[in-house]
Amino acid sequence: MSGNGSAAATAEENGSKMRVIRVGTRKSQLARIQTDTVVAMLKTLHPGMQFEIIAMSTTGDKILDTALSKIGEKSLFTKELEYALEKNEVDLVVHSLKDVPTILPPGFTIGAICKRENPCDAVVFHPKFIGKTLETLPEKSAVGTSSLRRVAQLQRKFPHLEFKSIRGNLNTRLRKLDELQEFSAIILAVAGLQRMGWQNRVGQILHPEECMYAVGQGALAVEVRAKDQDILDLVSVLHDPETVLRCIAERAFLRHLEGGCSVPVAVHTMMRDGQLYLTGGVWSLDGSDSMQETMQTTIQVPVQHEDGPEDDPQLVGITARNIPRGAQLAAENLGISLASLLLNKGAKNILDVARQLNDVH
């Protein structure tokens, strides 16, 4: 194996050597399900290989009494996994793409982005409010979410509700909802609920016109060592071209805005008839001030790459050699252009104030 590939072990099976690929993941049930999904796809594509899953806790898993936006660390759910990757303890790690910063540490790259599931948010109601919507919940009902993005968008639309922080993995949050009588509803990503098999708990899906989603939400990312060509080749077959291009545009938008979880930034993307559409917005913490625009660009089809190998330059942390470079650059430029448009219209002031207020409270 080329690069720093010493972590890939071998196993004796039926007298012949079989490659063992070590896969890093967070310990939560959802993270394990997501990793199992990726490993199952890799096993199908590479039947001659064996995979070992290594679970570990991250900073974001350990700090549960503070809102994510207050911790001030961009790699809350990725740093420990990247450390294991750097030390050759694992060969690849599986993340929710929305947890991965738009700038990766040197030596790492996103080698695959799997086909995106529904990126929208969902409302899960306390059993006594089944059949309700956010609009029909009683006055001063408490709605739990750890996301500034969701609060900023929904507080303005539903002023009769009180939005409160809730932390923990999906199991913990649902238990808090059902048992503590503290929340009338909580807001979670549709994709996470679907992966856990909890579709029946979805009481309301928030479509982009109601609440735009987080950059990369609904997509799984596989992070690898950037120079580990064997592992890059192994995982790159998982790339879903449409998802990759949408997420490049979204990540470029966020990076150019210099946004993160400490400010309310949201997006909506779609591909239609060779056009990539990106809607992006920024909000003040209370949602009273906002700015939103939509732009589009032409994406050349077919999106399958037919040229020879290139030097694997990353775009917003992503290496996707099997997708035409021109299409990737068009997606990146779309994100940068939309961010520049919003910044020229005064978005920087909205974001600066949001950051300052978030630091104070």
Tab-separated table of N, CA, C and O in Angstrom, residues 228-322:
chain	number	residue	atom	x	y	z
A	228	ASP	N	-2.668	8.617	0.786
A	228	ASP	CA	-2.876	7.164	0.850
A	228	ASP	C	-3.672	6.726	-0.378
A	228	ASP	O	-4.891	6.540	-0.322
A	229	GLN	N	-2.957	6.563	-1.491
A	229	GLN	CA	-3.620	6.357	-2.774
A	229	GLN	C	-4.470	5.093	-2.809
A	229	GLN	O	-5.561	5.078	-3.391
A	230	ASP	N	-3.982	4.016	-2.178
A	230	ASP	CA	-4.748	2.767	-2.189
A	230	ASP	C	-6.125	2.953	-1.541
A	230	ASP	O	-7.145	2.473	-2.053
A	231	ILE	N	-6.138	3.627	-0.397
A	231	ILE	CA	-7.414	3.828	0.309
A	231	ILE	C	-8.294	4.829	-0.449
A	231	ILE	O	-9.516	4.657	-0.526
A	232	LEU	N	-7.680	5.856	-1.031
A	232	LEU	CA	-8.455	6.794	-1.864
A	232	LEU	C	-9.138	6.050	-3.004
A	232	LEU	O	-10.330	6.270	-3.280
A	233	ASP	N	-8.395	5.169	-3.663
A	233	ASP	CA	-8.983	4.380	-4.756
A	233	ASP	C	-10.095	3.479	-4.231
A	233	ASP	O	-11.120	3.288	-4.896
A	234	LEU	N	-9.878	2.916	-3.049
A	234	LEU	CA	-10.852	1.998	-2.454
A	234	LEU	C	-12.197	2.683	-2.213
A	234	LEU	O	-13.260	2.132	-2.517
A	235	VAL	N	-12.147	3.917	-1.664
A	235	VAL	CA	-13.394	4.574	-1.249
A	235	VAL	C	-14.005	5.465	-2.332
A	235	VAL	O	-15.201	5.767	-2.275
A	236	SER	N	-13.227	5.879	-3.322
A	236	SER	CA	-13.725	6.880	-4.280
A	236	SER	C	-14.922	6.388	-5.091
A	236	SER	O	-15.706	7.189	-5.597
A	237	VAL	N	-15.078	5.052	-5.184
A	237	VAL	CA	-16.228	4.503	-5.916
A	237	VAL	C	-17.548	4.827	-5.215
A	237	VAL	O	-18.623	4.686	-5.811
A	238	LEU	N	-17.473	5.262	-3.949
A	238	LEU	CA	-18.696	5.600	-3.207
A	238	LEU	C	-19.219	6.989	-3.549
A	238	LEU	O	-20.348	7.337	-3.201
A	239	HIS	N	-18.395	7.811	-4.204
A	239	HIS	CA	-18.821	9.169	-4.541
A	239	HIS	C	-20.126	9.157	-5.340
A	239	HIS	O	-20.241	8.456	-6.354
A	240	ASP	N	-21.090	9.959	-4.901
A	240	ASP	CA	-22.311	10.179	-5.685
A	240	ASP	C	-22.159	11.544	-6.351
A	240	ASP	O	-22.123	12.569	-5.664
A	241	PRO	N	-22.048	11.601	-7.696
A	241	PRO	CA	-21.702	12.858	-8.367
A	241	PRO	C	-22.604	14.038	-8.022
A	241	PRO	O	-22.112	15.139	-7.734
A	242	GLU	N	-23.913	13.838	-8.020
A	242	GLU	CA	-24.811	14.962	-7.726
A	242	GLU	C	-24.616	15.459	-6.293
A	242	GLU	O	-24.550	16.669	-6.037
A	243	THR	N	-24.515	14.517	-5.353
A	243	THR	CA	-24.304	14.901	-3.957
A	243	THR	C	-22.991	15.659	-3.804
A	243	THR	O	-22.922	16.683	-3.110
A	244	VAL	N	-21.928	15.166	-4.448
A	244	VAL	CA	-20.618	15.814	-4.352
A	244	VAL	C	-20.693	17.258	-4.838
A	244	VAL	O	-20.207	18.183	-4.165
A	245	LEU	N	-21.304	17.466	-5.992
A	245	LEU	CA	-21.351	18.816	-6.567
A	245	LEU	C	-22.204	19.750	-5.708
A	245	LEU	O	-21.836	20.915	-5.486
A	246	ARG	N	-23.319	19.264	-5.215
A	246	ARG	CA	-24.156	20.087	-4.334
A	246	ARG	C	-23.377	20.468	-3.071
A	246	ARG	O	-23.414	21.625	-2.631
A	247	CYS	N	-22.664	19.486	-2.516
A	247	CYS	CA	-21.955	19.738	-1.253
A	247	CYS	C	-20.711	20.594	-1.449
A	247	CYS	O	-20.344	21.361	-0.550
A	248	ILE	N	-20.052	20.496	-2.600
A	248	ILE	CA	-18.946	21.414	-2.886
A	248	ILE	C	-19.461	22.851	-2.902
A	248	ILE	O	-18.850	23.752	-2.311
A	249	ALA	N	-20.600	23.082	-3.571
A	249	ALA	CA	-21.179	24.432	-3.614
A	249	ALA	C	-21.530	24.925	-2.211
A	249	ALA	O	-21.225	26.070	-1.843
A	250	GLU	N	-22.147	24.050	-1.415
A	250	GLU	CA	-22.560	24.436	-0.055
A	250	GLU	C	-21.348	24.742	0.823
A	250	GLU	O	-21.325	25.742	1.548
A	251	ARG	N	-20.332	23.877	0.753
A	251	ARG	CA	-19.148	24.068	1.591
A	251	ARG	C	-18.354	25.303	1.162
A	251	ARG	O	-17.802	26.018	2.003
A	252	ALA	N	-18.295	25.561	-0.136
A	252	ALA	CA	-17.605	26.763	-0.618
A	252	ALA	C	-18.327	28.022	-0.136
A	252	ALA	O	-17.697	29.015	0.235
A	253	PHE	N	-19.651	27.977	-0.130
A	253	PHE	CA	-20.463	29.093	0.362
A	253	PHE	C	-20.147	29.358	1.836
A	253	PHE	O	-19.861	30.497	2.241
A	254	LEU	N	-20.161	28.294	2.650
A	254	LEU	CA	-19.907	28.437	4.087
A	254	LEU	C	-18.478	28.904	4.356
A	254	LEU	O	-18.249	29.785	5.184
A	255	ARG	N	-17.524	28.322	3.634
A	255	ARG	CA	-16.131	28.693	3.859
A	255	ARG	C	-15.901	30.171	3.520
A	255	ARG	O	-15.225	30.875	4.270
A	256	HIS	N	-16.474	30.633	2.412
A	256	HIS	CA	-16.259	32.024	2.002
A	256	HIS	C	-16.921	33.004	2.973
A	256	HIS	O	-16.454	34.123	3.155
A	257	LEU	N	-18.013	32.560	3.592
A	257	LEU	CA	-18.664	33.386	4.620
A	257	LEU	C	-17.915	33.318	5.952
A	257	LEU	O	-18.199	34.105	6.855
A	258	GLU	N	-17.003	32.357	6.067
A	258	GLU	CA	-16.313	32.073	7.330
A	258	GLU	C	-17.320	31.730	8.424
A	258	GLU	O	-17.218	32.168	9.568
A	259	GLY	N	-18.303	30.949	8.030
A	259	GLY	CA	-19.341	30.535	8.988
A	259	GLY	C	-18.952	29.250	9.687
A	259	GLY	O	-17.960	28.614	9.382
A	260	GLY	N	-19.754	28.858	10.653
A	260	GLY	CA	-19.558	27.620	11.414
A	260	GLY	C	-20.789	27.426	12.264
A	260	GLY	O	-21.828	28.038	12.010
A	261	CYS	N	-20.685	26.607	13.303
A	261	CYS	CA	-21.885	26.366	14.121
A	261	CYS	C	-22.149	27.515	15.089
A	261	CYS	O	-23.143	27.511	15.804
A	262	SER	N	-21.258	28.525	15.119
A	262	SER	CA	-21.473	29.651	16.035
A	262	SER	C	-22.276	30.785	15.391
A	262	SER	O	-22.527	31.801	16.026
A	263	VAL	N	-22.656	30.606	14.122
A	263	VAL	CA	-23.502	31.607	13.447
A	263	VAL	C	-24.567	30.888	12.620
A	263	VAL	O	-24.342	29.791	12.131
A	264	PRO	N	-25.744	31.509	12.463
A	264	PRO	CA	-26.824	30.867	11.693
A	264	PRO	C	-26.625	31.042	10.179
A	264	PRO	O	-26.834	32.115	9.630
A	265	VAL	N	-26.192	29.968	9.531
A	265	VAL	CA	-26.035	29.919	8.073
A	265	VAL	C	-26.767	28.669	7.595
A	265	VAL	O	-26.655	27.606	8.213
A	266	ALA	N	-27.507	28.791	6.500
A	266	ALA	CA	-28.251	27.641	5.989
A	266	ALA	C	-28.286	27.671	4.468
A	266	ALA	O	-28.070	28.720	3.848
A	267	VAL	N	-28.563	26.512	3.882
A	267	VAL	CA	-28.535	26.381	2.425
A	267	VAL	C	-29.674	25.498	1.929
A	267	VAL	O	-30.326	24.792	2.696
A	268	HIS	N	-29.841	25.541	0.605
A	268	HIS	CA	-30.708	24.595	-0.103
A	268	HIS	C	-30.135	24.474	-1.506
A	268	HIS	O	-29.917	25.484	-2.178
A	269	THR	N	-29.862	23.241	-1.954
A	269	THR	CA	-29.341	23.027	-3.302
A	269	THR	C	-30.194	22.027	-4.051
A	269	THR	O	-30.838	21.159	-3.448
A	270	MET	N	-30.160	22.121	-5.371
A	270	MET	CA	-30.812	21.124	-6.221
A	270	MET	C	-30.196	21.153	-7.610
A	270	MET	O	-29.668	22.172	-8.050
A	271	MET	N	-30.220	19.992	-8.268
A	271	MET	CA	-29.768	19.871	-9.658
A	271	MET	C	-30.984	19.599	-10.526
A	271	MET	O	-31.791	18.713	-10.211
A	272	ARG	N	-31.092	20.361	-11.609
A	272	ARG	CA	-32.208	20.131	-12.526
A	272	ARG	C	-31.805	20.571	-13.935
A	272	ARG	O	-31.349	21.696	-14.129
A	273	ASP	N	-31.963	19.659	-14.891
A	273	ASP	CA	-31.694	19.973	-16.304
A	273	ASP	C	-30.319	20.592	-16.519
A	273	ASP	O	-30.157	21.590	-17.234
A	274	GLY	N	-29.310	20.001	-15.875
A	274	GLY	CA	-27.945	20.466	-16.065
A	274	GLY	C	-27.612	21.753	-15.346
A	274	GLY	O	-26.533	22.318	-15.538
A	275	GLN	N	-28.526	22.211	-14.481
A	275	GLN	CA	-28.291	23.425	-13.702
A	275	GLN	C	-28.176	23.063	-12.216
A	275	GLN	O	-28.963	22.263	-11.710
A	276	LEU	N	-27.203	23.658	-11.561
A	276	LEU	CA	-27.063	23.513	-10.111
A	276	LEU	C	-27.543	24.812	-9.470
A	276	LEU	O	-27.033	25.888	-9.769
A	277	TYR	N	-28.549	24.701	-8.624
A	277	TYR	CA	-29.135	25.854	-7.938
A	277	TYR	C	-28.681	25.852	-6.481
A	277	TYR	O	-28.728	24.815	-5.817
A	278	LEU	N	-28.264	26.996	-5.993
A	278	LEU	CA	-27.861	27.148	-4.596
A	278	LEU	C	-28.581	28.344	-3.993
A	278	LEU	O	-28.474	29.463	-4.499
A	279	THR	N	-29.340	28.088	-2.928
A	279	THR	CA	-29.917	29.156	-2.118
A	279	THR	C	-29.176	29.156	-0.794
A	279	THR	O	-28.976	28.102	-0.189
A	280	GLY	N	-28.734	30.325	-0.377
A	280	GLY	CA	-28.024	30.427	0.890
A	280	GLY	C	-28.528	31.607	1.681
A	280	GLY	O	-28.985	32.602	1.107
A	281	GLY	N	-28.470	31.484	2.998
A	281	GLY	CA	-28.953	32.573	3.839
A	281	GLY	C	-28.152	32.706	5.111
A	281	GLY	O	-27.515	31.751	5.570
A	282	VAL	N	-28.178	33.917	5.674
A	282	VAL	CA	-27.596	34.183	6.992
A	282	VAL	C	-28.651	34.888	7.828
A	282	VAL	O	-29.510	35.606	7.301
A	283	TRP	N	-28.592	34.675	9.136
A	283	TRP	CA	-29.592	35.231	10.046
A	283	TRP	C	-28.922	35.802	11.285
A	283	TRP	O	-27.846	35.349	11.681
A	284	SER	N	-29.581	36.767	11.899
A	284	SER	CA	-29.204	37.164	13.250
A	284	SER	C	-29.670	36.055	14.195
A	284	SER	O	-30.470	35.196	13.806
A	285	LEU	N	-29.171	36.059	15.440
A	285	LEU	CA	-29.506	34.967	16.362
A	285	LEU	C	-31.000	34.831	16.595
A	285	LEU	O	-31.523	33.722	16.730
A	286	ASP	N	-31.703	35.965	16.654
A	286	ASP	CA	-33.150	35.898	16.904
A	286	ASP	C	-33.971	35.847	15.619
A	286	ASP	O	-35.210	35.823	15.669
A	287	GLY	N	-33.282	35.829	14.473
A	287	GLY	CA	-33.976	35.730	13.200
A	287	GLY	C	-34.584	37.019	12.699
A	287	GLY	O	-35.173	37.058	11.614
A	288	SER	N	-34.441	38.122	13.461
A	288	SER	CA	-35.085	39.380	13.071
A	288	SER	C	-34.405	40.020	11.861
A	288	SER	O	-35.018	40.760	11.106
A	289	ASP	N	-33.122	39.730	11.684
A	289	ASP	CA	-32.383	40.257	10.549
A	289	ASP	C	-31.906	39.077	9.720
A	289	ASP	O	-31.354	38.107	10.256
A	290	SER	N	-32.113	39.121	8.417
A	290	SER	CA	-31.702	37.992	7.582
A	290	SER	C	-31.426	38.453	6.161
A	290	SER	O	-31.846	39.539	5.750
A	291	MET	N	-30.730	37.603	5.436
A	291	MET	CA	-30.397	37.882	4.048
A	291	MET	C	-30.322	36.555	3.316
A	291	MET	O	-29.725	35.595	3.808
A	292	GLN	N	-30.948	36.491	2.165
A	292	GLN	CA	-31.072	35.224	1.449
A	292	GLN	C	-31.068	35.491	-0.046
A	292	GLN	O	-31.720	36.421	-0.518
A	293	GLU	N	-30.323	34.693	-0.806
A	293	GLU	CA	-30.267	34.846	-2.257
A	293	GLU	C	-30.141	33.473	-2.899
A	293	GLU	O	-29.726	32.498	-2.253
A	294	THR	N	-30.462	33.401	-4.195
A	294	THR	CA	-30.316	32.170	-4.975
A	294	THR	C	-29.521	32.459	-6.235
A	294	THR	O	-29.724	33.488	-6.878
A	295	MET	N	-28.600	31.548	-6.568
A	295	MET	CA	-27.857	31.627	-7.821
A	295	MET	C	-27.814	30.243	-8.453
A	295	MET	O	-28.106	29.243	-7.795
A	296	GLN	N	-27.453	30.201	-9.731
A	296	GLN	CA	-27.360	28.915	-10.412
A	296	GLN	C	-26.173	28.917	-11.365
A	296	GLN	O	-25.649	29.972	-11.739
A	297	THR	N	-25.739	27.719	-11.745
A	297	THR	CA	-24.658	27.580	-12.717
A	297	THR	C	-24.915	26.340	-13.551
A	297	THR	O	-25.619	25.423	-13.123
A	298	THR	N	-24.353	26.321	-14.741
A	298	THR	CA	-24.488	25.161	-15.625
A	298	THR	C	-23.433	24.124	-15.272
A	298	THR	O	-22.257	24.446	-15.113
A	299	ILE	N	-23.881	22.889	-15.117
A	299	ILE	CA	-22.968	21.775	-14.861
A	299	ILE	C	-22.938	20.906	-16.106
A	299	ILE	O	-23.973	20.421	-16.562
A	300	GLN	N	-21.758	20.742	-16.680
A	300	GLN	CA	-21.635	19.935	-17.897
A	300	GLN	C	-21.923	18.471	-17.590
A	300	GLN	O	-21.448	17.928	-16.599
A	301	VAL	N	-22.724	17.842	-18.446
A	301	VAL	CA	-22.959	16.402	-18.330
A	301	VAL	C	-22.317	15.740	-19.546
A	301	VAL	O	-22.178	16.381	-20.584
A	302	PRO	N	-21.889	14.468	-19.489
A	302	PRO	CA	-22.042	13.578	-18.342
A	302	PRO	C	-21.107	13.953	-17.202
A	302	PRO	O	-20.071	14.558	-17.440
A	303	VAL	N	-21.497	13.559	-15.991
A	303	VAL	CA	-20.675	13.892	-14.834
A	303	VAL	C	-19.648	12.806	-14.522
A	303	VAL	O	-18.889	12.941	-13.592
A	304	GLN	N	-19.620	11.720	-15.302
A	304	GLN	CA	-18.575	10.714	-15.078
A	304	GLN	C	-17.267	11.179	-15.688
A	304	GLN	O	-17.234	11.676	-16.804
A	305	HIS	N	-16.183	11.009	-14.953
A	305	HIS	CA	-14.868	11.478	-15.376
A	305	HIS	C	-14.262	10.482	-16.360
A	305	HIS	O	-14.289	9.289	-16.134
A	306	GLU	N	-13.730	10.972	-17.481
A	306	GLU	CA	-13.147	10.080	-18.470
A	306	GLU	C	-11.689	10.407	-18.757
A	306	GLU	O	-11.042	9.735	-19.539
A	307	ASP	N	-11.145	11.454	-18.158
A	307	ASP	CA	-9.763	11.840	-18.398
A	307	ASP	C	-8.815	10.970	-17.566
A	307	ASP	O	-9.237	10.188	-16.720
A	308	GLY	N	-7.512	11.169	-17.773
A	308	GLY	CA	-6.509	10.438	-17.014
A	308	GLY	C	-6.380	10.985	-15.609
A	308	GLY	O	-7.065	11.937	-15.230
A	309	PRO	N	-5.486	10.397	-14.810
A	309	PRO	CA	-5.305	10.843	-13.427
A	309	PRO	C	-4.739	12.255	-13.360
A	309	PRO	O	-4.041	12.696	-14.255
A	310	GLU	N	-5.070	12.977	-12.291
A	310	GLU	CA	-4.506	14.298	-12.075
A	310	GLU	C	-3.905	14.362	-10.678
A	310	GLU	O	-3.788	13.348	-10.007
A	311	ASP	N	-3.524	15.517	-10.233
A	311	ASP	CA	-2.775	15.641	-8.986
A	311	ASP	C	-3.657	15.678	-7.742
A	311	ASP	O	-3.197	16.031	-6.667
A	312	ASP	N	-4.919	15.357	-7.884
A	312	ASP	CA	-5.840	15.295	-6.747
A	312	ASP	C	-5.919	16.590	-5.949
A	312	ASP	O	-5.893	16.554	-4.722
A	313	PRO	N	-5.999	17.753	-6.600
A	313	PRO	CA	-6.182	18.964	-5.796
A	313	PRO	C	-7.554	18.923	-5.129
A	313	PRO	O	-8.541	18.570	-5.756
A	314	GLN	N	-7.577	19.284	-3.851
A	314	GLN	CA	-8.828	19.256	-3.106
A	314	GLN	C	-9.635	20.527	-3.361
A	314	GLN	O	-9.083	21.598	-3.561
A	315	LEU	N	-10.940	20.383	-3.312
A	315	LEU	CA	-11.841	21.535	-3.284
A	315	LEU	C	-12.649	21.429	-2.004
A	315	LEU	O	-13.317	20.428	-1.779
A	316	VAL	N	-12.574	22.450	-1.169
A	316	VAL	CA	-13.226	22.477	0.154
A	316	VAL	C	-13.084	21.146	0.894
A	316	VAL	O	-14.021	20.637	1.479
A	317	GLY	N	-11.858	20.599	0.826
A	317	GLY	CA	-11.547	19.383	1.570
A	317	GLY	C	-11.906	18.090	0.877
A	317	GLY	O	-11.705	17.014	1.432
A	318	ILE	N	-12.443	18.165	-0.346
A	318	ILE	CA	-12.957	16.975	-1.038
A	318	ILE	C	-12.054	16.610	-2.212
A	318	ILE	O	-11.691	17.465	-3.025
A	319	THR	N	-11.685	15.328	-2.302
A	319	THR	CA	-10.976	14.807	-3.467
A	319	THR	C	-11.938	13.900	-4.227
A	319	THR	O	-12.399	12.895	-3.678
A	320	ALA	N	-12.245	14.263	-5.481
A	320	ALA	CA	-13.204	13.483	-6.278
A	320	ALA	C	-12.688	13.364	-7.706
A	320	ALA	O	-13.133	14.057	-8.615
A	321	ARG	N	-11.732	12.446	-7.891
A	321	ARG	CA	-11.100	12.323	-9.207
A	321	ARG	C	-12.031	11.741	-10.261
A	321	ARG	O	-11.773	11.883	-11.452
A	322	ASN	N	-13.089	11.057	-9.839
A	322	ASN	CA	-13.992	10.440	-10.809
A	322	ASN	C	-15.108	11.380	-11.250
A	322	ASN	O	-16.043	10.967	-11.937
